[in-house]
Structure formats: structure tokens, C-alpha cells
mmCIF file of N, CA and C in Angstrom:
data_model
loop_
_atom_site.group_PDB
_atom_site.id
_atom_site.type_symbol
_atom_site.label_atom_id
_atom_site.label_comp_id
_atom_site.label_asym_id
_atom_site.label_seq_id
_atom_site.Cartn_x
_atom_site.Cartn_y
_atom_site.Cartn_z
ATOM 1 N N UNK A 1 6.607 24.119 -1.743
ATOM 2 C CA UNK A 1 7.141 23.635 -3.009
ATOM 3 C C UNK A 1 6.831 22.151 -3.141
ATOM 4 N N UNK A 2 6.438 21.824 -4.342
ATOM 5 C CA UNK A 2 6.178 20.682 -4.149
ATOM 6 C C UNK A 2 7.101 19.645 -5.047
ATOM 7 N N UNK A 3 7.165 18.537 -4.680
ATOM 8 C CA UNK A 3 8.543 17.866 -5.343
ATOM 9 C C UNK A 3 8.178 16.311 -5.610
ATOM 10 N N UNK A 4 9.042 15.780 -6.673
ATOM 11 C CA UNK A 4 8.789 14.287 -6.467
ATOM 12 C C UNK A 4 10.067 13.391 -6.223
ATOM 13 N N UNK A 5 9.811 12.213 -5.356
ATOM 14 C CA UNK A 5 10.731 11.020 -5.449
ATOM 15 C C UNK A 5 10.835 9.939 -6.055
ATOM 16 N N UNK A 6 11.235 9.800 -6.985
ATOM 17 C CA UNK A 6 11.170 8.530 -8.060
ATOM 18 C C UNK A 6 12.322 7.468 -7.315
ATOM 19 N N UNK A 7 11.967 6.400 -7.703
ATOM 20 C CA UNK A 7 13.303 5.244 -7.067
ATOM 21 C C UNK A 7 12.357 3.501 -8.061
ATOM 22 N N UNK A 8 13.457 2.976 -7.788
ATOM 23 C CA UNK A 8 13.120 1.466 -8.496
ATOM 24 C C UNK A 8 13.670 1.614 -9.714
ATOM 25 N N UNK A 9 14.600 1.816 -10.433
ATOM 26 C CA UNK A 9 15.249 2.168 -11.771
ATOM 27 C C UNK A 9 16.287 0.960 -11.621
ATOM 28 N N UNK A 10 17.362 0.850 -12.914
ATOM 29 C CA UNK A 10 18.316 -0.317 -13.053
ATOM 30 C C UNK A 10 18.180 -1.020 -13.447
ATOM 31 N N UNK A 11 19.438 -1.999 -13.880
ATOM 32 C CA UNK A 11 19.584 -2.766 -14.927
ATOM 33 C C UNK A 11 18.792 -4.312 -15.101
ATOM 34 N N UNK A 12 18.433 -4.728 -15.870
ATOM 35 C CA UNK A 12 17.463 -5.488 -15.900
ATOM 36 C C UNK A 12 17.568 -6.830 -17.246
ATOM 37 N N UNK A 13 17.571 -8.092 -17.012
ATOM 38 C CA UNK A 13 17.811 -8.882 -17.959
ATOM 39 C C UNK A 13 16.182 -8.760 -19.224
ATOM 40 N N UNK A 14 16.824 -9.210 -20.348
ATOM 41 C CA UNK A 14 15.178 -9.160 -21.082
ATOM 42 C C UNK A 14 13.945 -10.725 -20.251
ATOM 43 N N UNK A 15 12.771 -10.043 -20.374
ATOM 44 C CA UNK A 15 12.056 -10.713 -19.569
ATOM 45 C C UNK A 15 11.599 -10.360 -17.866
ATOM 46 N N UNK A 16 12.910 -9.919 -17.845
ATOM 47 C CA UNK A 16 12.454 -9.676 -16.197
ATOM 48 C C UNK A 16 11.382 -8.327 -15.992
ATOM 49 N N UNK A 17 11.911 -7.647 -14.555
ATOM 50 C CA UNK A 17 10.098 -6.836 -14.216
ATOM 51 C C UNK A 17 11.322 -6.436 -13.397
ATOM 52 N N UNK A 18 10.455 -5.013 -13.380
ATOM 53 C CA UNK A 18 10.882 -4.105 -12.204
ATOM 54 C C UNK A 18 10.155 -3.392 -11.894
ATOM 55 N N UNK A 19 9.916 -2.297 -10.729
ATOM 56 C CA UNK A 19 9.035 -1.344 -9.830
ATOM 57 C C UNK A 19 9.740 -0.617 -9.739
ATOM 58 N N UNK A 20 8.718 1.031 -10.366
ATOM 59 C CA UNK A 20 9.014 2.498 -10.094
ATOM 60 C C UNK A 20 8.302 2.549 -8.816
ATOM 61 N N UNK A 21 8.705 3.318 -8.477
ATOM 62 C CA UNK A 21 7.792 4.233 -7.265
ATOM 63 C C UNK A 21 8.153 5.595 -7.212
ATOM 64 N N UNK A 22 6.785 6.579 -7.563
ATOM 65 C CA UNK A 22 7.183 7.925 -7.314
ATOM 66 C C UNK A 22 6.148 8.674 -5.878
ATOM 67 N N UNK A 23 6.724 9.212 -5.031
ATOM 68 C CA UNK A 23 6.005 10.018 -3.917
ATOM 69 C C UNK A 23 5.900 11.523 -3.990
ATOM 70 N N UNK A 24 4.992 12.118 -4.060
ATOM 71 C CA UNK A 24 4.912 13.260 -3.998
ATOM 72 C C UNK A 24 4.832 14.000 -2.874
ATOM 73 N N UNK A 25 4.971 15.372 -2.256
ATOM 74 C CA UNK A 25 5.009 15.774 -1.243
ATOM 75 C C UNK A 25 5.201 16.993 -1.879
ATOM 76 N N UNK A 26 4.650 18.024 -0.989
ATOM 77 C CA UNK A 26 4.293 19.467 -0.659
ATOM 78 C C UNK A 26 2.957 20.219 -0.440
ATOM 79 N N UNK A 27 2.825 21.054 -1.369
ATOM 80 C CA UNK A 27 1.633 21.995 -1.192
ATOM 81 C C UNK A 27 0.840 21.353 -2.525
ATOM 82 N N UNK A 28 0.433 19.908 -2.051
ATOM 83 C CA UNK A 28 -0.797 20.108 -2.994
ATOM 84 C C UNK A 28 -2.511 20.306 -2.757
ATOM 85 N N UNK A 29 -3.389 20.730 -2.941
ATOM 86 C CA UNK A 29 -4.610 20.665 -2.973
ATOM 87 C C UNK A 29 -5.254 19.059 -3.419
ATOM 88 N N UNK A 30 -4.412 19.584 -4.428
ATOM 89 C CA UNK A 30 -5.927 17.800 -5.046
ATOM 90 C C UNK A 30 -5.060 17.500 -6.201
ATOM 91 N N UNK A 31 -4.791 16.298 -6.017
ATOM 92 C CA UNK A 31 -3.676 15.628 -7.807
ATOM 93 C C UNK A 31 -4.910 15.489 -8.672
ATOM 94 N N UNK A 32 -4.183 16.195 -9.829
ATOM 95 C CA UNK A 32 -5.301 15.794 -10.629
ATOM 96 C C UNK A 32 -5.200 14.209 -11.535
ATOM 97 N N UNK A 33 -3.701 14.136 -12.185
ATOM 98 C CA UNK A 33 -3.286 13.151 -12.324
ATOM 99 C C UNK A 33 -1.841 12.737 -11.994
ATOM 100 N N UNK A 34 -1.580 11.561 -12.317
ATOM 101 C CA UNK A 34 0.273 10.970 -12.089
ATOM 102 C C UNK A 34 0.227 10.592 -13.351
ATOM 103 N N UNK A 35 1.646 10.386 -13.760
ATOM 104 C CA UNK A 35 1.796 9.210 -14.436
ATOM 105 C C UNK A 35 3.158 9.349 -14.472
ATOM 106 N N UNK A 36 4.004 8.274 -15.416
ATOM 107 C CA UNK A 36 4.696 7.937 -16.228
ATOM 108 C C UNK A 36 4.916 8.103 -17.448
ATOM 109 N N UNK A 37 6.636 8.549 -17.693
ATOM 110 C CA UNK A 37 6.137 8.995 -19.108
ATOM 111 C C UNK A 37 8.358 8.072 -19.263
ATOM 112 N N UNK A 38 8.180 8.493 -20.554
ATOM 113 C CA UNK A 38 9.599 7.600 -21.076
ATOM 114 C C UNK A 38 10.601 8.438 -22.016
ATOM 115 N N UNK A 39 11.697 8.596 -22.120
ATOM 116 C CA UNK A 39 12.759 8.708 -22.652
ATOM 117 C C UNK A 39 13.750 8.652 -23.073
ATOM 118 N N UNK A 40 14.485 7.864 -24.426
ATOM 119 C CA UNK A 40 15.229 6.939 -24.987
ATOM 120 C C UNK A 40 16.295 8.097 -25.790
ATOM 121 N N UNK A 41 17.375 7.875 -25.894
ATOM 122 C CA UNK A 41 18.435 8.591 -26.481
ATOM 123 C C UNK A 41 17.949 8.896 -28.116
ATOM 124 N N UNK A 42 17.835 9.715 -28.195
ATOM 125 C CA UNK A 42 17.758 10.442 -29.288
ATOM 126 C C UNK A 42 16.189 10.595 -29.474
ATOM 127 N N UNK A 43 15.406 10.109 -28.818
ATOM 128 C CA UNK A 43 13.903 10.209 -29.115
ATOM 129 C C UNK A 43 12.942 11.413 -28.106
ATOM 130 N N UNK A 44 11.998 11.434 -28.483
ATOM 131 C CA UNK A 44 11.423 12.348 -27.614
ATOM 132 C C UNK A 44 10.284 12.184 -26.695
ATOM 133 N N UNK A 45 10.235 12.351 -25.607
ATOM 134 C CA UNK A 45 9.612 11.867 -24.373
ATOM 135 C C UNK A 45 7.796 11.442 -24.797
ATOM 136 N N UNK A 46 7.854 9.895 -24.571
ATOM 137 C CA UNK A 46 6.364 9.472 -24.745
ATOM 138 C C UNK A 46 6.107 9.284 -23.456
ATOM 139 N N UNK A 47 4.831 9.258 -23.279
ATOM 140 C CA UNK A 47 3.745 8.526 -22.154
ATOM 141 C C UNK A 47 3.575 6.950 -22.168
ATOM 142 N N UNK A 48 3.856 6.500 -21.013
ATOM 143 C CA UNK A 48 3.768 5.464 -20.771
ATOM 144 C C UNK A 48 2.271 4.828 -20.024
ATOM 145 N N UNK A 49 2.173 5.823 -19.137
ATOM 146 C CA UNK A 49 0.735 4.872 -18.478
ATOM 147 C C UNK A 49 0.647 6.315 -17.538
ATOM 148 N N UNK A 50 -0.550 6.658 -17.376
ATOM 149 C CA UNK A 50 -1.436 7.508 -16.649
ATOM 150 C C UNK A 50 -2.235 7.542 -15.823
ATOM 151 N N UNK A 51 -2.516 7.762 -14.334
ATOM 152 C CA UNK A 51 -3.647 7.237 -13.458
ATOM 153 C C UNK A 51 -3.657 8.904 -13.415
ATOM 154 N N UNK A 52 -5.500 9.009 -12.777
ATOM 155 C CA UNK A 52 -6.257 9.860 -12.762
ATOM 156 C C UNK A 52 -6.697 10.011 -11.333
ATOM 157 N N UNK A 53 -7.385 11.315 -10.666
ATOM 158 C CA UNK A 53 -7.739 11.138 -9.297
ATOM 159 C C UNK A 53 -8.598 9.818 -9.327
ATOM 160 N N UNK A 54 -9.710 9.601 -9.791
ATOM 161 C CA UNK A 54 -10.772 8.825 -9.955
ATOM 162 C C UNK A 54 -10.163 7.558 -9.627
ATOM 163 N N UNK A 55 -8.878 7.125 -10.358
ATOM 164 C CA UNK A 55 -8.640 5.831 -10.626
ATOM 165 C C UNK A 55 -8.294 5.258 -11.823
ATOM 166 N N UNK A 56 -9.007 6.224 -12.966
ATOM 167 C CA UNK A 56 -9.202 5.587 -14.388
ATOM 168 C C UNK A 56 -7.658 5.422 -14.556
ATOM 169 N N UNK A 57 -7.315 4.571 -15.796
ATOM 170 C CA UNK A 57 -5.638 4.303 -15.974
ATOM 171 C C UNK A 57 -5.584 4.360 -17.581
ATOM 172 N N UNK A 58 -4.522 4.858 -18.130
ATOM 173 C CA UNK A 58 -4.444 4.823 -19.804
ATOM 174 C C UNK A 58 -2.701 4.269 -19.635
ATOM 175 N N UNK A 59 -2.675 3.242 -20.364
ATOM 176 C CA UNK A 59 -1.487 2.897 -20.878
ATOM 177 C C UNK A 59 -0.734 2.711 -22.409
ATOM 178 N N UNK A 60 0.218 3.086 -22.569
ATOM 179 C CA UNK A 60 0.542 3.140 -24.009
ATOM 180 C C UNK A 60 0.148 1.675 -24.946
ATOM 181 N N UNK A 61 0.284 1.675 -26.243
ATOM 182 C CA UNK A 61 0.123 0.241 -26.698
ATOM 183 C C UNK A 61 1.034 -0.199 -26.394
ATOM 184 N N UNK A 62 2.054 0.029 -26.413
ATOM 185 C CA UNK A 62 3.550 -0.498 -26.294
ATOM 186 C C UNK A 62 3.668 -1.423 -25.468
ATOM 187 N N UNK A 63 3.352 -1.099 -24.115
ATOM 188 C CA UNK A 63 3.395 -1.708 -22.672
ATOM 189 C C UNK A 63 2.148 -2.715 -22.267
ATOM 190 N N UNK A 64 1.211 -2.300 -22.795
ATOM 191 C CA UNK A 64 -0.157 -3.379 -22.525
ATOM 192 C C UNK A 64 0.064 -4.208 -22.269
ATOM 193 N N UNK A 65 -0.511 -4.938 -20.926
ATOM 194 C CA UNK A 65 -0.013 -6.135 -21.100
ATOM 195 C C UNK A 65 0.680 -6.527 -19.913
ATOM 196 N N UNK A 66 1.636 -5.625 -19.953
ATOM 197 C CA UNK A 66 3.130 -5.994 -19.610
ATOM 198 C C UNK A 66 3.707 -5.243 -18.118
ATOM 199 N N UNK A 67 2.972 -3.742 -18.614
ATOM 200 C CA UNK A 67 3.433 -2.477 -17.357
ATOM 201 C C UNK A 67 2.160 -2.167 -16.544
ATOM 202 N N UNK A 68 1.784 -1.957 -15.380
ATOM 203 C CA UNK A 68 0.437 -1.562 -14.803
ATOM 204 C C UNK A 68 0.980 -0.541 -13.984
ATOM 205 N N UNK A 69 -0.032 0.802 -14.070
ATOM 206 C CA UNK A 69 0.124 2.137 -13.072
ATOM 207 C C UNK A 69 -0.587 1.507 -12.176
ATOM 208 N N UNK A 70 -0.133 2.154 -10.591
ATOM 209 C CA UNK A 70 -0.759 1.933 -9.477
ATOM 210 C C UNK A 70 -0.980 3.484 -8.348
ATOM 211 N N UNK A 71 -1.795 3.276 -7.977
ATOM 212 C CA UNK A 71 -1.189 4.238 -6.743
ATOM 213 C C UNK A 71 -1.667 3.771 -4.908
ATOM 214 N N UNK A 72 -1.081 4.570 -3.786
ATOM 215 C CA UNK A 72 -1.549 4.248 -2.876
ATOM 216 C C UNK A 72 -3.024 4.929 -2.604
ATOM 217 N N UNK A 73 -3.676 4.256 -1.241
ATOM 218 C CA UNK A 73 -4.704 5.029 -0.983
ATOM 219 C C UNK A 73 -5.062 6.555 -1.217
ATOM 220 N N UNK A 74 -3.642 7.680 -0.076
ATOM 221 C CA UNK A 74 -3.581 8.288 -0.332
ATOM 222 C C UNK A 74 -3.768 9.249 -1.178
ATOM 223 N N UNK A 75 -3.058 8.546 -2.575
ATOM 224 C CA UNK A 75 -2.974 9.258 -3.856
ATOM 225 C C UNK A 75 -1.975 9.991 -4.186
ATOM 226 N N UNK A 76 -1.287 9.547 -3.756
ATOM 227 C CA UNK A 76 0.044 10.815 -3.929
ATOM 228 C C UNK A 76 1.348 9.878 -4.249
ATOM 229 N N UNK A 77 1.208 9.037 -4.024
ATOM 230 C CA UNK A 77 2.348 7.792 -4.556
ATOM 231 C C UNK A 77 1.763 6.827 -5.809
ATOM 232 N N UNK A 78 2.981 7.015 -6.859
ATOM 233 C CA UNK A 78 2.241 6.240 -7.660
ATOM 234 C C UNK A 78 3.114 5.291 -8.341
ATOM 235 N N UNK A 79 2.929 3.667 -8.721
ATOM 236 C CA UNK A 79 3.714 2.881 -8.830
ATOM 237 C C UNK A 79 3.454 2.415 -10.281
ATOM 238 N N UNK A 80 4.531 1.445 -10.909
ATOM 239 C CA UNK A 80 4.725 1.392 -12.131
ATOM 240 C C UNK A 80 5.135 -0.144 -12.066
ATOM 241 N N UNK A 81 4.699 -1.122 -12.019
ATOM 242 C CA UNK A 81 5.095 -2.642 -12.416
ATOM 243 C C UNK A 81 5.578 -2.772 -13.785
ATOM 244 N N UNK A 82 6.280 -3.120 -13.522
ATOM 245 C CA UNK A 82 7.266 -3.359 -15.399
ATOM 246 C C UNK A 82 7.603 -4.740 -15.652
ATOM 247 N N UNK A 83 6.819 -5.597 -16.264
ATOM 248 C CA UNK A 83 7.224 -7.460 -16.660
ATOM 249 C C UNK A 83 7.110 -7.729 -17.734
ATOM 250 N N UNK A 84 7.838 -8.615 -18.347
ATOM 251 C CA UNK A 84 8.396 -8.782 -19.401
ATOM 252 C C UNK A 84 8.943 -8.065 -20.049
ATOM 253 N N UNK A 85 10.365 -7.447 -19.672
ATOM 254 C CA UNK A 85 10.612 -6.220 -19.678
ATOM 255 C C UNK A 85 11.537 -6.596 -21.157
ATOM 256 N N UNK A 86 11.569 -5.216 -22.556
ATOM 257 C CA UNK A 86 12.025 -5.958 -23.716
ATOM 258 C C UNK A 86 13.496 -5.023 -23.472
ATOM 259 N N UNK A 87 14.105 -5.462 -24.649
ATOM 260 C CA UNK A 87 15.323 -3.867 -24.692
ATOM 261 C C UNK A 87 15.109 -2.975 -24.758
ATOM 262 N N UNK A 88 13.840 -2.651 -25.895
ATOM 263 C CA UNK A 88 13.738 -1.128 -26.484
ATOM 264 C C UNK A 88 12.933 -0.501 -25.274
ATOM 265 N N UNK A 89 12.499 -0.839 -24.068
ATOM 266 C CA UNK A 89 12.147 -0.298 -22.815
ATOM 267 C C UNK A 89 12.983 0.563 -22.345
ATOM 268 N N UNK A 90 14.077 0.289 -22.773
ATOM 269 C CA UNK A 90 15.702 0.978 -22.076
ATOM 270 C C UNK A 90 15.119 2.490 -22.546
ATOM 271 N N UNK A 91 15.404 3.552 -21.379
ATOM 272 C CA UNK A 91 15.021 4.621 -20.929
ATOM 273 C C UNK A 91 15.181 5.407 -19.910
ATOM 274 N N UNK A 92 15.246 6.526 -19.980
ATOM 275 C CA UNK A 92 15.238 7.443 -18.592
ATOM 276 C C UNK A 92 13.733 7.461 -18.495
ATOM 277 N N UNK A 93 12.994 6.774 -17.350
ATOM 278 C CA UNK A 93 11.538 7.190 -16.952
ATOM 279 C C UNK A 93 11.099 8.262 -15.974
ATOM 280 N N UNK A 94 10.528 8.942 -16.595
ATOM 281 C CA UNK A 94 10.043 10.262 -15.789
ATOM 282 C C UNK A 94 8.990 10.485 -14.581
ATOM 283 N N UNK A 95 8.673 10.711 -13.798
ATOM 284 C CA UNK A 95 7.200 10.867 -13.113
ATOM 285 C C UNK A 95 6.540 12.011 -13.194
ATOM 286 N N UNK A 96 5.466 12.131 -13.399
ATOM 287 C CA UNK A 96 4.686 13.824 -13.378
ATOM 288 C C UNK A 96 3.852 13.649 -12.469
ATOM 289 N N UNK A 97 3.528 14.917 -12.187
ATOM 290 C CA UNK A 97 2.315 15.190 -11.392
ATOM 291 C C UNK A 97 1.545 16.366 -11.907
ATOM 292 N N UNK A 98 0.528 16.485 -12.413
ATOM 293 C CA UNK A 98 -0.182 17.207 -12.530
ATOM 294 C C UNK A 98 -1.657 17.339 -11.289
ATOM 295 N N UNK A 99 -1.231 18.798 -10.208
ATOM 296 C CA UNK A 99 -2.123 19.229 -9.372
ATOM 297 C C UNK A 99 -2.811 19.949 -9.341
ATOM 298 N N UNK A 100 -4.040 20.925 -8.223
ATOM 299 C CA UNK A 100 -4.191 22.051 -8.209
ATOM 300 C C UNK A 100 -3.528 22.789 -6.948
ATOM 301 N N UNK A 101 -3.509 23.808 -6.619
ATOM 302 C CA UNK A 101 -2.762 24.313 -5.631
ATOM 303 C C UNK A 101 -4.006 24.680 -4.792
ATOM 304 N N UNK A 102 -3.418 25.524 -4.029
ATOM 305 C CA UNK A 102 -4.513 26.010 -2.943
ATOM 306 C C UNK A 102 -5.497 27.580 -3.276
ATOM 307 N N UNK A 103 -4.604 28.041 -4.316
ATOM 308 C CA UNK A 103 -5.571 29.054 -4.961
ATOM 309 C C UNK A 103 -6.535 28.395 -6.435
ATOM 310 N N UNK A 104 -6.399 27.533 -6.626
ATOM 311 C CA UNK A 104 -6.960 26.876 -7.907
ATOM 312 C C UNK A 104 -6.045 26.533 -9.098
ATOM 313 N N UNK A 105 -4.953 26.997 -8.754
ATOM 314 C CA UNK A 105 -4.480 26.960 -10.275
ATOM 315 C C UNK A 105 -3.680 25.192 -10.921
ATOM 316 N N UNK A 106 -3.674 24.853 -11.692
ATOM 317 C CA UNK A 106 -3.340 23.759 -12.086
ATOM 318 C C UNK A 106 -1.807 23.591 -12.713
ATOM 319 N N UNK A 107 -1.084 22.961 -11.866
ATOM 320 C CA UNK A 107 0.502 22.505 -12.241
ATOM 321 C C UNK A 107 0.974 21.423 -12.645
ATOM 322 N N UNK A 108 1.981 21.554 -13.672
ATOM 323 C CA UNK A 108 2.727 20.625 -13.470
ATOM 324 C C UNK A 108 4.010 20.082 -13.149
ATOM 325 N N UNK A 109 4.599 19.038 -12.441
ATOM 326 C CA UNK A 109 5.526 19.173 -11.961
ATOM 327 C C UNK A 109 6.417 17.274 -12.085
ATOM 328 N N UNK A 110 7.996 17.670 -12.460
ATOM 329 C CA UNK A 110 8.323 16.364 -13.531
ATOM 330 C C UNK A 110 9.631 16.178 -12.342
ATOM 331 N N UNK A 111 9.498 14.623 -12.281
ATOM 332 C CA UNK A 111 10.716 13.748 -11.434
ATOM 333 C C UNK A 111 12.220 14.415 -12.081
ATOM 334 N N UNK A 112 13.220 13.375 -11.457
ATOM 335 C CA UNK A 112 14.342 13.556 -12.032
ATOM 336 C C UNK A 112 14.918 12.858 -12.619
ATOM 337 N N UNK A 113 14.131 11.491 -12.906
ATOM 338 C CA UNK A 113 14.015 10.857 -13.949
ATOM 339 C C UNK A 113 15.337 9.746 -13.272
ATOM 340 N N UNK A 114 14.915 8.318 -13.651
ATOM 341 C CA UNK A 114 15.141 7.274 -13.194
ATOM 342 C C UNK A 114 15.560 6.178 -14.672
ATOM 343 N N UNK A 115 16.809 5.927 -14.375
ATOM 344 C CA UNK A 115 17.406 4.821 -15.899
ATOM 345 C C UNK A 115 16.902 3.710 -15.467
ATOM 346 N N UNK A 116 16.500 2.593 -16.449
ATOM 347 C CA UNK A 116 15.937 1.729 -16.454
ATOM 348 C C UNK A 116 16.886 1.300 -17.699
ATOM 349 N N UNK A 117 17.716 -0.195 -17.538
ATOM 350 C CA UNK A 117 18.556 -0.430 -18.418
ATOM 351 C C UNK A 117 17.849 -2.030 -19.002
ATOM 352 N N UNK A 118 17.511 -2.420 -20.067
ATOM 353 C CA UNK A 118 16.877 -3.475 -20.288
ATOM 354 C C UNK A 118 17.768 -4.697 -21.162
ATOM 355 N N UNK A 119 19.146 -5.457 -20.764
ATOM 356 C CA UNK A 119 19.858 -5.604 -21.507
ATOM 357 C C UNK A 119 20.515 -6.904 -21.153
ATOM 358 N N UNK A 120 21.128 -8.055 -21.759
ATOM 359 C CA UNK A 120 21.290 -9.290 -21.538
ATOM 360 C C UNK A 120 23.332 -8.716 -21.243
#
């Protein structure tokens, strides 16, 4: 089974920066991608920033700038720098993983999601 650990969430003055970190672990074959994605009370879950096996990275307009995806060598941990952090950032942030397994097939599989409070 494969699972994720999200951590680095909490309250945060405007301006400041904080670090996600999500680890993955189980039965994967090959990640295809990670990312980050976002969720605000009453709204419905956007993408924040995306890394790929390769490396390539897509980040929302929103964050440009400001948020950078990372991951380790490995590939299976993937990190989220957050600076200049505004209010409307305030969110439950998610982690995904999209893998293949060991018969081929392609999954996806979502954190348990981490508050990030952005507020003076």
C-alpha cells in the first residue's frame, strides 16, 4: 500500500515562508509525478506547483515567484518552499502522487492534507 507523509504546515505571519515536505513510501514502480495542490473553505481544490519524474516543474500563476517544488534525489520526497507568504494562501495543502505500480497500471494517491494559516 502505498501512502504519503505531509508535515511543515502552520500558522504563519504575512510575508513570512514556510516548508512542506511530503514522503512517499510503499509499492511504487516509478513516480510519475508529485505535486501540490491547495484548498480554501468554500473553494475547490487548485494546483499549486507540480514536479515530474524528469524534473520539469509547473507552478500556478498565483505563487510564481514566491513558492518552488523540490524533490530529493531519490524522488519520492517532495518539497514545497513557500515566501512571501500572502493571506489568501491560507489553505488545507494537499500532496499527490501520481505512480505506476508493478503491473503497469497508473495511480493516484492524495496526502491528508496539511493547514497552512497565513494571518497577522
Amino acid at each position: 500500500q502505498v501512502q504519503l507523509e505531509e508535515s511543515g504546515g502552520g500558522l504563519v505571519q504575512p510575508g513570512g515562508s514556510l516548508r512542506l515536505s511530503c514522503a512517499a513510501s510503499g509499492s511504487i514502480f516509478s513516480v510519475n509525478y508529485m505535486g501540490w495542490y491547495r484548498q480554501a473553505p468554500g473553494q475547490q481544490r487548485e494546483l499549486v506547483a507540480v514536479i515530474t519524474n524528469g524534473g520539469g516543474t509547473t507552478h500556478a500563476d498565483s505563487v510564481k515567484g514566491r513558492f518552488t517544488i523540490t524533490r530529493d534525489n531519490a524522488g519520492n520526497t517532495v518539497y514545497l518552499q513557500m515566501n512571501s507568504l500572502k493571506p489568501e494562501d491560507t489553505a488545507v495543502y494537499y500532496c499527490k502522487l501520481n505512480y505506476y505500480n508493478k503491473y503497469g497500471l497508473r495511480n493516484d494517491v492524495w496526502g491528508q492534507g496539511t493547514q497552512v494559516t497565513v494571518s497577522s
